[in-house]
Coordinates of C-alpha atoms and ligand atoms in Angstrom, one line a residue:
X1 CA 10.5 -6.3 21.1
X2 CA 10.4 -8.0 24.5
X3 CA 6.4 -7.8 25.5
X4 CA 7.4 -6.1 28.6
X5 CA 8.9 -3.3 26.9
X6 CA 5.2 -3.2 24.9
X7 CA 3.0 -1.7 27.1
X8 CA 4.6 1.7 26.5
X9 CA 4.6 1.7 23.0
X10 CA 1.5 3.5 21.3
X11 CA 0.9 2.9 17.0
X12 CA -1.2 5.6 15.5
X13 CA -3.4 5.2 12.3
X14 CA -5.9 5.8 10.2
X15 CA -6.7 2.0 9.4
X16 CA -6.5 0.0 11.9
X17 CA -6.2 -4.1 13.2
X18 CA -9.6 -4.9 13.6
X19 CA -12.5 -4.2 11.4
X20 CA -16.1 -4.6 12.9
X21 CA -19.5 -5.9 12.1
X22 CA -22.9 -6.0 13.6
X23 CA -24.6 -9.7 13.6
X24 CA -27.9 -10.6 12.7
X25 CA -28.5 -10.6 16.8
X26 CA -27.0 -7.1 16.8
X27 CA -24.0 -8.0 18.4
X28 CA -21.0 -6.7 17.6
X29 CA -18.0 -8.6 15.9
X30 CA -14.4 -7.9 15.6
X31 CA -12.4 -9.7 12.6
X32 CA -8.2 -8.9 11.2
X33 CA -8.6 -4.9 9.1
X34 CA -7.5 -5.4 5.6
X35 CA -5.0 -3.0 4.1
X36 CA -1.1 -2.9 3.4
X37 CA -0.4 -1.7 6.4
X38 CA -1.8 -3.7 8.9
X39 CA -0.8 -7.0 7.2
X40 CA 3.1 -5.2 7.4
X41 CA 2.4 -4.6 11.1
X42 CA -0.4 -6.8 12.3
X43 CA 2.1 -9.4 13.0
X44 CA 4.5 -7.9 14.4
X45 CA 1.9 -6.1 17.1
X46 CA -0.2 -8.4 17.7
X47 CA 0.0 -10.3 21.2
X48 CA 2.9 -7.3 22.2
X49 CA 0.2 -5.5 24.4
X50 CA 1.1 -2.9 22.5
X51 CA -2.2 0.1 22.1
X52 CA -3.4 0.5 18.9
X53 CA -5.0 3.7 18.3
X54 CA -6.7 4.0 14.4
X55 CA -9.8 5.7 12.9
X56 CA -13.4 4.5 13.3
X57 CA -14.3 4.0 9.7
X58 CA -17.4 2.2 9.9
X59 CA -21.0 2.3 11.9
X60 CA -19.9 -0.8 13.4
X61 CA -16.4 0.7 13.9
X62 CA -18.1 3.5 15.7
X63 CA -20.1 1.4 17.8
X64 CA -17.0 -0.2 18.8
X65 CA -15.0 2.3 19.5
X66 CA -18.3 4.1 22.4
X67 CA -17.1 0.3 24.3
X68 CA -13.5 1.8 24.7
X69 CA -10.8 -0.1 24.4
X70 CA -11.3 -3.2 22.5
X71 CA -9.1 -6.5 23.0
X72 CA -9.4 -8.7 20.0
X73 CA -7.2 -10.9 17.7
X74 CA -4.5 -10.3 20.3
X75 CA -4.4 -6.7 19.9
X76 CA -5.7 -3.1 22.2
X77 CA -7.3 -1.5 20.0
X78 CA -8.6 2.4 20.8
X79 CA -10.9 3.3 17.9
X80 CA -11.4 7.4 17.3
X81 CA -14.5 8.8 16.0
X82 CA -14.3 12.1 14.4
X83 CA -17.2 14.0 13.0
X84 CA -18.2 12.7 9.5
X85 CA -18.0 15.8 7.2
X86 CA -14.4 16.7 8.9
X87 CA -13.7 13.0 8.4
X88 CA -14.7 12.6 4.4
X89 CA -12.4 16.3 4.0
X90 CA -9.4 14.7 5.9
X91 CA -9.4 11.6 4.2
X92 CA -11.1 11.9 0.8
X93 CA -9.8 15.6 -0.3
X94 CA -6.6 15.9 1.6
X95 CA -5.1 12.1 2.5
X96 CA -6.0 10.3 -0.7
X97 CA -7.0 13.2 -2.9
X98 CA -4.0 15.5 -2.7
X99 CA -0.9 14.0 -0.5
X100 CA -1.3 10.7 -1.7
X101 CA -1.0 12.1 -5.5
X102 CA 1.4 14.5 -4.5
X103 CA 3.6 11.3 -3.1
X104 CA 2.8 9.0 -6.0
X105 CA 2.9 12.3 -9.1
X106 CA -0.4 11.3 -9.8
X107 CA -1.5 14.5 -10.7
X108 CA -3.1 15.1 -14.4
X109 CA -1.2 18.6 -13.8
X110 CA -3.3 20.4 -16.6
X111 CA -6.3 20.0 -14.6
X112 CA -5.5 19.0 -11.0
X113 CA -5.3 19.8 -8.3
X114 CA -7.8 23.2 -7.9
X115 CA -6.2 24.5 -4.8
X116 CA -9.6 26.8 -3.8
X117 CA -11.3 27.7 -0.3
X118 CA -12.8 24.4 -0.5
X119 CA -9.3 23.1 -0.6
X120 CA -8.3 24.8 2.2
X121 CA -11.2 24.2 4.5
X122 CA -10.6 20.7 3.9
X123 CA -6.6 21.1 5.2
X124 CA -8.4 23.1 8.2
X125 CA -10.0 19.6 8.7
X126 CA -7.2 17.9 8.1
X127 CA -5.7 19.2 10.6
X128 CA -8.3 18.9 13.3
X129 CA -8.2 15.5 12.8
X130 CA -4.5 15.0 13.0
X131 CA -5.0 16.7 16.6
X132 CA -7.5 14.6 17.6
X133 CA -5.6 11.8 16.7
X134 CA -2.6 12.9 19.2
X135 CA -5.2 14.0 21.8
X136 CA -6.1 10.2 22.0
X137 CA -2.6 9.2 22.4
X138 CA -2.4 11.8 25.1
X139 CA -4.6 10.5 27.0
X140 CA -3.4 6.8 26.3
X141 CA 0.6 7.4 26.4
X142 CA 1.8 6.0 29.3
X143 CA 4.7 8.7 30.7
X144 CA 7.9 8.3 28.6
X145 CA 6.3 6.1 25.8
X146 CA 7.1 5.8 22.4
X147 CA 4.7 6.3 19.7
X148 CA 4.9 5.2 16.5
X149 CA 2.7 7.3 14.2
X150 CA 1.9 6.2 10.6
X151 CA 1.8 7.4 7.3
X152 CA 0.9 10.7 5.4
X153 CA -3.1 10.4 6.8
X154 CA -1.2 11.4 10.3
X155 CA 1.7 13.9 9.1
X156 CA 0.7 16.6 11.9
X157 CA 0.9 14.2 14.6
X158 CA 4.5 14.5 15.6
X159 CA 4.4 18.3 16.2
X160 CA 1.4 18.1 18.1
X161 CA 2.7 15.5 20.8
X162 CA 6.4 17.5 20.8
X163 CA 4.4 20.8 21.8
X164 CA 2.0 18.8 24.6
X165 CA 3.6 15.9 25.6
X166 CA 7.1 16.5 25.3
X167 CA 7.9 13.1 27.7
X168 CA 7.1 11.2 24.7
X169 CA 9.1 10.0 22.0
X170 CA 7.6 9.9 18.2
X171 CA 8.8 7.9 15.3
X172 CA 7.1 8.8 12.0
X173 CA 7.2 5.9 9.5
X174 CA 6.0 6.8 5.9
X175 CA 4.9 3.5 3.7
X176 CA 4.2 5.7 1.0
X177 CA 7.4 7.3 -1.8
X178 CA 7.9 10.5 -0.8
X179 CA 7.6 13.4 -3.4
X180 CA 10.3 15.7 -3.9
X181 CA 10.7 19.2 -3.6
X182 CA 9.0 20.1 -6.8
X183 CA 5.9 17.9 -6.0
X184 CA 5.8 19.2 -2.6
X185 CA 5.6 22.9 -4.3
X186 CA 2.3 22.0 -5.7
X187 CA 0.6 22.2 -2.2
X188 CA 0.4 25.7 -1.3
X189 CA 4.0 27.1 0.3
X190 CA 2.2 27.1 3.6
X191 CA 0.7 23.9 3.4
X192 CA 4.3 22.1 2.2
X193 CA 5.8 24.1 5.1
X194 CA 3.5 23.0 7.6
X195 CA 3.8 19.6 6.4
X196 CA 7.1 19.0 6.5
X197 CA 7.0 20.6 9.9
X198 CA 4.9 18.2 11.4
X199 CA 7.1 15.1 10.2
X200 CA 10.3 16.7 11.4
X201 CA 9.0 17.4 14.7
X202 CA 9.2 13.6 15.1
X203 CA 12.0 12.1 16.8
X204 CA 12.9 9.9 13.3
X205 CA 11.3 9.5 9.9
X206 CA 11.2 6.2 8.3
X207 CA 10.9 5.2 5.1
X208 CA 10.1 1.9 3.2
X209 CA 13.5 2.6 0.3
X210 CA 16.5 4.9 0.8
X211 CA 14.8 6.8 -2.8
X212 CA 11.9 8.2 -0.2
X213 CA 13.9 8.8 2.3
X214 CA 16.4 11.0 0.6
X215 CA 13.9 13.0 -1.3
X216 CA 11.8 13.8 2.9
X217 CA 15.6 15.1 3.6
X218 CA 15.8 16.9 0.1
X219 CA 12.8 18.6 1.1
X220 CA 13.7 20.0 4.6
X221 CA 16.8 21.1 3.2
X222 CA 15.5 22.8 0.2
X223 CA 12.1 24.1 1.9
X224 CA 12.4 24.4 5.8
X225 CA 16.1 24.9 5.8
X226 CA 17.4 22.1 8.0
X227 CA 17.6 18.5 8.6
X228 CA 15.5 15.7 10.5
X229 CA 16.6 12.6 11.1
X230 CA 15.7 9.0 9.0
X231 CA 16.0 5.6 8.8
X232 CA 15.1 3.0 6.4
X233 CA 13.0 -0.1 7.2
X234 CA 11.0 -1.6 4.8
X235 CA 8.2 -3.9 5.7
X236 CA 8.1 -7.6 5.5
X237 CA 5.7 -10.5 5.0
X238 CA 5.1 -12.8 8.1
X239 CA 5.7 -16.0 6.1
X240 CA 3.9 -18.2 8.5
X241 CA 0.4 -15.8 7.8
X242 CA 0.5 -16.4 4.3
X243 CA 2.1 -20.1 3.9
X244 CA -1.4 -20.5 6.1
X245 CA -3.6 -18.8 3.4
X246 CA -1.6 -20.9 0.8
X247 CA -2.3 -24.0 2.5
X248 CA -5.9 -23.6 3.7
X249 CA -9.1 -25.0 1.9
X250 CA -10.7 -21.7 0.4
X251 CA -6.9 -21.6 -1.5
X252 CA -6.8 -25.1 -2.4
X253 CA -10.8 -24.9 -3.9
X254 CA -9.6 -21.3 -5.6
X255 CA -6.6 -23.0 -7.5
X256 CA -9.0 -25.6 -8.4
X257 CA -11.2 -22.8 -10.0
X258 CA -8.2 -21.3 -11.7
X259 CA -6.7 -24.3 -13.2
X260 CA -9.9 -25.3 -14.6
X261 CA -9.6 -21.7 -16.7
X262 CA -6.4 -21.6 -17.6
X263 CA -5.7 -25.4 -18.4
X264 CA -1.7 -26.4 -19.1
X265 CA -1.3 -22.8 -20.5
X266 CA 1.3 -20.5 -19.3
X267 CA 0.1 -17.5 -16.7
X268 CA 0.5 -14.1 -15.9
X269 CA -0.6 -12.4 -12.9
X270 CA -1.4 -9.1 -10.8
X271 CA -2.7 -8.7 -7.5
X272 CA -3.6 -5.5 -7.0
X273 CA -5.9 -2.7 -5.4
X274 CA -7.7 -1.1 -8.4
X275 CA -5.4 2.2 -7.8
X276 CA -4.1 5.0 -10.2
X277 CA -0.2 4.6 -9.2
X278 CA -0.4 0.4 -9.7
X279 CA -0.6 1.5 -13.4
X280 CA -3.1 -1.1 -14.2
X281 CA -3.7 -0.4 -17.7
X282 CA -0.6 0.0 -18.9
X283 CA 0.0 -3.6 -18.0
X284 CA -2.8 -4.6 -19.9
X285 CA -1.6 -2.6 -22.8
X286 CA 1.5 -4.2 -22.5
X287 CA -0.3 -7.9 -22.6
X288 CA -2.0 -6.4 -25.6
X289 CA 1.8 -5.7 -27.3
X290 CA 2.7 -9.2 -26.0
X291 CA -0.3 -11.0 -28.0
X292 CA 0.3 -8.7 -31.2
X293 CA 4.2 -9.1 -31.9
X294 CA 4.7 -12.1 -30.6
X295 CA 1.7 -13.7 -31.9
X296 CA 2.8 -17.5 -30.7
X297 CA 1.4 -16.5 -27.2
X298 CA -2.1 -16.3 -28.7
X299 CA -4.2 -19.0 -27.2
X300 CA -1.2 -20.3 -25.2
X301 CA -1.3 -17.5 -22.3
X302 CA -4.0 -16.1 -19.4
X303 CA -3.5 -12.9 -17.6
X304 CA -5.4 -13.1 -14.8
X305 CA -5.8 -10.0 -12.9
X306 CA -7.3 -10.4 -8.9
X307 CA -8.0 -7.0 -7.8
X308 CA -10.1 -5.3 -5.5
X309 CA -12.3 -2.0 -5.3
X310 CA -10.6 1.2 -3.6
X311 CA -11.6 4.4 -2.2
X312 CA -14.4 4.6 -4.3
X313 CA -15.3 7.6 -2.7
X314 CA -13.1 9.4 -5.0
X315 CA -14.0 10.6 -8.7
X316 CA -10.8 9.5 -10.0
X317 CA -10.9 6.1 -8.7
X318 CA -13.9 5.4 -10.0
X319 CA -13.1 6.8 -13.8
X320 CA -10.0 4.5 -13.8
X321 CA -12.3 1.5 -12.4
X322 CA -14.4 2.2 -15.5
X323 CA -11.6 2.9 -18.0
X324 CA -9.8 -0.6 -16.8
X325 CA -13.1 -2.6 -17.2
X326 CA -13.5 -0.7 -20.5
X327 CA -9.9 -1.6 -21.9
X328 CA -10.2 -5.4 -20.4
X329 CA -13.6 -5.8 -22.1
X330 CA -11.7 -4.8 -25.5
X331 CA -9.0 -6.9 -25.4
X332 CA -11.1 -10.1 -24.9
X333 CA -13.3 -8.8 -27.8
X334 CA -9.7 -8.7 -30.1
X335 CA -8.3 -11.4 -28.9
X336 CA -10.8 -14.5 -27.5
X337 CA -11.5 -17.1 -29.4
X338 CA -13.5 -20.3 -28.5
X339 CA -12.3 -21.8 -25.8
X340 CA -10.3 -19.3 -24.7
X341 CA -10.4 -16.0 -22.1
X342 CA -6.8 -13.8 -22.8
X343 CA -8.1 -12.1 -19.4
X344 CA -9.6 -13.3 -16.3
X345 CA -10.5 -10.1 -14.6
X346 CA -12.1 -10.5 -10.5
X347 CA -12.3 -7.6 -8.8
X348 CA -13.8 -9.3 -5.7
X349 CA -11.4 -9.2 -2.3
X350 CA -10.8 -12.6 -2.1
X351 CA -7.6 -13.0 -0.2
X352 CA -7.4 -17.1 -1.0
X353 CA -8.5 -16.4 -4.7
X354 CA -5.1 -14.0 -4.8
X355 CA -3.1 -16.3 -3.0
X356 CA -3.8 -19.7 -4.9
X357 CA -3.5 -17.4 -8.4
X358 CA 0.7 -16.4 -6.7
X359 CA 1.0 -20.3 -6.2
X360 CA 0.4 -20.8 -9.9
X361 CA 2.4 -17.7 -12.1
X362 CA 4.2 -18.3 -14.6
X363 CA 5.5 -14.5 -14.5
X364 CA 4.0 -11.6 -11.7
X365 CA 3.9 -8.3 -13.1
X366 CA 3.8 -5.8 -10.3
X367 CA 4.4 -2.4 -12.3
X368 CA 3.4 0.2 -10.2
X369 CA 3.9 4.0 -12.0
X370 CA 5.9 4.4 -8.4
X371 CA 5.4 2.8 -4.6
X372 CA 6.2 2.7 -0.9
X373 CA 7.4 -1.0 -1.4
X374 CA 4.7 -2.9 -2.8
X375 CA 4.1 -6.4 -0.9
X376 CA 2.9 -8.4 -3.5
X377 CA 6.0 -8.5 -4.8
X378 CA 7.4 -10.0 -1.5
X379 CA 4.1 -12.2 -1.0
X380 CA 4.6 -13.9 -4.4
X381 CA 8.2 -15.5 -4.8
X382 CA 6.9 -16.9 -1.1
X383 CA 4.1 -18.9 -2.0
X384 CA 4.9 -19.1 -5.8
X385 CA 5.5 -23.5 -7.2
X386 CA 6.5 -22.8 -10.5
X387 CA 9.9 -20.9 -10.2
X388 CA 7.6 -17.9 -11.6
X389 CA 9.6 -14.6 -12.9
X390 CA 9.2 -11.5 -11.1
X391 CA 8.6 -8.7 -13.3
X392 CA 9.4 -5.5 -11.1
X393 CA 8.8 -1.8 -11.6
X394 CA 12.4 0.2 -10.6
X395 CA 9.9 3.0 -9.3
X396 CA 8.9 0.8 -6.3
X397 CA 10.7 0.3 -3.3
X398 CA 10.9 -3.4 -3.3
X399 CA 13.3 -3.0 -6.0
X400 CA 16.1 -1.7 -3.9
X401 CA 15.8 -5.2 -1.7
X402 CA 14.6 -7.5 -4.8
X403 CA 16.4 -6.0 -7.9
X404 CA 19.4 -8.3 -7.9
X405 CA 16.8 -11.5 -8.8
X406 CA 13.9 -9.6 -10.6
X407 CA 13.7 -8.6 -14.1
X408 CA 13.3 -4.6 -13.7
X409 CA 10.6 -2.5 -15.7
X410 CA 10.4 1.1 -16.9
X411 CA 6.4 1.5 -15.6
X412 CA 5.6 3.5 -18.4
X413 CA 7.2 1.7 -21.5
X414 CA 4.4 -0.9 -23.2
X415 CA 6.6 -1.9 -25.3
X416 CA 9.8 -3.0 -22.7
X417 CA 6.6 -4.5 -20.8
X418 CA 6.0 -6.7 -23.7
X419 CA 9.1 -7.5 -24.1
X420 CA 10.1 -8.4 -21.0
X421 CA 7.0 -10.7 -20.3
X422 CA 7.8 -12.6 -23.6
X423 CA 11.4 -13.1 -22.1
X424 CA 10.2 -14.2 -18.7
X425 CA 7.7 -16.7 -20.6
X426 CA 10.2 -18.2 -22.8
X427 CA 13.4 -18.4 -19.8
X428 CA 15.0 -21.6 -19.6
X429 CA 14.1 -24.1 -16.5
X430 CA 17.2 -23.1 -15.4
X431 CA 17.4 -19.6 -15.1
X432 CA 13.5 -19.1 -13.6
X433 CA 14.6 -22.2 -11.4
X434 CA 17.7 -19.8 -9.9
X435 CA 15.9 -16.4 -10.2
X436 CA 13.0 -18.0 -8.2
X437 CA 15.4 -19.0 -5.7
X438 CA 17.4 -15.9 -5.5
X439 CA 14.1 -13.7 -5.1
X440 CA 12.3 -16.1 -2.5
X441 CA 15.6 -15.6 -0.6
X442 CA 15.5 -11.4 -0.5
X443 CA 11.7 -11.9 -0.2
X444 CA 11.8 -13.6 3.1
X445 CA 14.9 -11.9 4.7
X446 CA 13.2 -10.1 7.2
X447 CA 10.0 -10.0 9.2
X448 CA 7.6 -7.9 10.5
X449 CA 9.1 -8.6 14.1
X450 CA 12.0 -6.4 12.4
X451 CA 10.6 -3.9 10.9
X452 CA 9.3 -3.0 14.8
X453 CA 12.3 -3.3 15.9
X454 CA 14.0 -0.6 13.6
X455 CA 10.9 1.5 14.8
X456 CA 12.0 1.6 18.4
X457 CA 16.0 1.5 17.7
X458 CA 15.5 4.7 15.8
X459 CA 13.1 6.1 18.7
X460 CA 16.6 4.8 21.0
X461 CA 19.0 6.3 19.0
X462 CA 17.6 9.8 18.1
X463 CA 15.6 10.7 20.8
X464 CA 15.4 8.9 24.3
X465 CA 15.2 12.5 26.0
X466 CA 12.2 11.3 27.6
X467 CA 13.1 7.7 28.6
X468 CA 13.6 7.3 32.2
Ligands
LIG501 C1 -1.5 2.2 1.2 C2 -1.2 3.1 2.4 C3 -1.9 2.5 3.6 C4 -3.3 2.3 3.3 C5 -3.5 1.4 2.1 C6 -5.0 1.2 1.7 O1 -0.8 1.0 1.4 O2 0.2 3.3 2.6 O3 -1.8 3.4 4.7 O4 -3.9 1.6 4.4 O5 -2.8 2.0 1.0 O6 -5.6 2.4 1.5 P1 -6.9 2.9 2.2 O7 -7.1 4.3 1.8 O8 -7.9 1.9 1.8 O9 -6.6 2.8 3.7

């Protein structure tokens, strides 16, 4: 995107660049968000000009966001505050409490979801928040703009900027799967209706694997009755940002840390958020199979599993925080003997500590019960030195761009799991050697600068009624 053409692009969402602190002195400080999706984006914005609207999350945030506009880390960031109770209903009950288990079929159907008034209150709120979110970019949009408006937090805020600011052209991108039409008919009819509504009021829907995108357009067939345009574009890992991380100090010290534990043994690895769809203890179960029919591995391989807290807010998060601790904890009891740990388990964020454990795998599971894309599995091959296997669910969408060089896994079947680390563990130099190279290939074959791009040649190509 030439940085001209910048200025009159607008991204919309929940999370956004910058994260903020207050210092001792009381002074505020702005530092790079975590988060998916601004490491998919963040590069490719940043230094564009390009506003930033995203939630105010924090006190800090909030603080922040009564300055105005803030420019730091080389992007415009506009921070919205919404009222806290309408907030917690939008993002706890209705973003990750319902659409994102919808998206993922997370749902433990014979209990959840309890579609009540409360439920419904909170879609009220979800919804007022979505329209404060496009009243924002309202007032921001430059005339003619195009505004690219991100994931299922912001589903409403296409129709509302094509009923008030019809000048505008809106791209919705979705980095989550999309459910299909009988996931979708768990939400209330009015509630699926609306929506779907809401996304196809967008100029184009994007999509992170064709899988998602077909099921959006199996949806507006089946429930609305017509069609919306898509486009597929999945996100990319700026390979200078993490070759950085890979060679900086804190990773180098981390490695040093991790060698000391795991010694000239073979390793297995996750990165992960601690999150229901990453299907975290299944993996472990798997390791478990691993170290019970192939008992050669005892004593000769560490799983170490670098994973961080998330939206602990949410009952279900922390129950499977709990159960995975629980399960860990009981596998080291079976299996430890002196001298050595079967799992290394860190749930601290610790960016460096993930990226120096990548350098060093000996196989990366990244099993996920079903995802957007997952970048791990990108991030990995990258900065991987040991011609490490890549041991990939089907169910994400990184498979449909790394499936010719990864070994594939069925998410939910322990005992292929088992199986197919043994294999990856036992591979001849060769084959790991050519695998390693085939996947680093697909990994780095496009970049974030691209994935914009696609964003505003699908805002070209569909819609443009607007554009001077
Ligand atoms: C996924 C979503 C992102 C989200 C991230 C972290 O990757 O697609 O939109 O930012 O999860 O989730 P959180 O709820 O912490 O923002």
């Amino acid at each position: 995107m030439a940085v001209q053409e910048a200025r009159d692009v607008v991204l919309v969402s929940n999370r956004g660049p910058l994260s903020f602190s207050l210092s001792q002195d009381g002074t505020l400080q702005a530092r790079r968000g975590g988060g998916g999706l601004v490491s998919a984006l963040g590069p490719a914005v940043a230094g564009s000009g390009a506003m930033w609207i995203a939630g105010a999350l924090s006190e800090a945030d909030r603080r922040a966001a009564a300055a105005g506009v803030v420019e730091a880390e080389g992007f415009r960031l506009r921070s919205l505050v919404v009222d806290a109770d309408a907030y917690r209903a939008y993002y706890d009950v209705i973003s990750s409490g319902a659409l994102w288990f919808v998206h993922h079929r997370l749902y433990d159907t014979a209990r959840r979801p309890r579609i009540d008034r409360h439920w419904r209150q909170a879609w009220d709120h979800y919804r007022e928040v979505n329209v404060a979110f496009a009243r924002a970019v309202i007032e921001e949009a430059a005339e003619h703009a195009v505004v690219l408006v991100q994931d299922y937090h912001l589903s409403l805020v296409a129709a509302e900027l094509a009923a008030k600011r019809p000048d505008l052209t809106t791209v919705h991108f979705h980095h989550t799967p999309f459910g299909g039409p009988d996931d979708l008919r768990i939400l209330p009819e009015e509630v699926a209706v609306e929506l779907l509504e809401g996304l196809a009021s967008a100029t184009a829907c994007g999509f992170q694997a064709p899988r998602w995108a077909a099921a959006f357009e199996t949806c507006c067939a089946e429930i609305l009755g017509r069609t919306c345009p898509t486009f597929v574009s999945p996100a990319a890992v700026e390979v200078s940002d993490i070759a950085g991380v890979a060679t900086s100090a804190a990773c180098a010290k981390a490695l040093v840390g991790l060698e000391e534990q795991v010694g000239d043994r073979r390793l297995i690895v996750r990165v992960d958020r601690i999150e229901l769809s990453k299907n975290l203890l299944r993996g472990f179960h798997g390791f478990d199979e691993l170290l019970r029919i192939h008992p050669e591995w005892r004593e000769r391989v560490v799983f170490a599993a670098c994973v961080y807290p998330s939206r602990e807010g949410l009952a279900e998060y922390l129950a499977y925080r709990q159960e995975t601790e629980g399960l860990i904890q009981r596998l080291n009891e079976t299996w430890a003997t002196p001298g050595w740990t079967p799992i290394l388990y860190d749930a601290t964020d610790d960016f460096p500590r993930s990226v120096a454990a990548l350098r060093r795998y000996d196989a990366l599971l990244v099993n996920p019960v079903r995802d957007g894309l997952n970048l791990v599995a990108k991030e990995g091959p990258l900065v991987n030195e040991r011609d490490g296997v890549l041991l990939l669910s089907r169910d994400s969408g990184a498979w449909a761009e790394l499936g010719g060089a990864a070994m594939g896994l069925n998410p939910f079947d322990v005992g292929a799991t088992a199986e197919a680390l043994h294999a990856a563990l036992t591979m001849s130099d060769a084959d790991r050697r050519t695998r390693a190279a085939a996947v680093r290939k697909l990994a780095g074959a496009r970049t974030p600068a691209d994935w914009l791009a696609d964003q505003l040649h699908a805002a070209a190509a569909h819609g443009g009624s607007g554009r001077p």
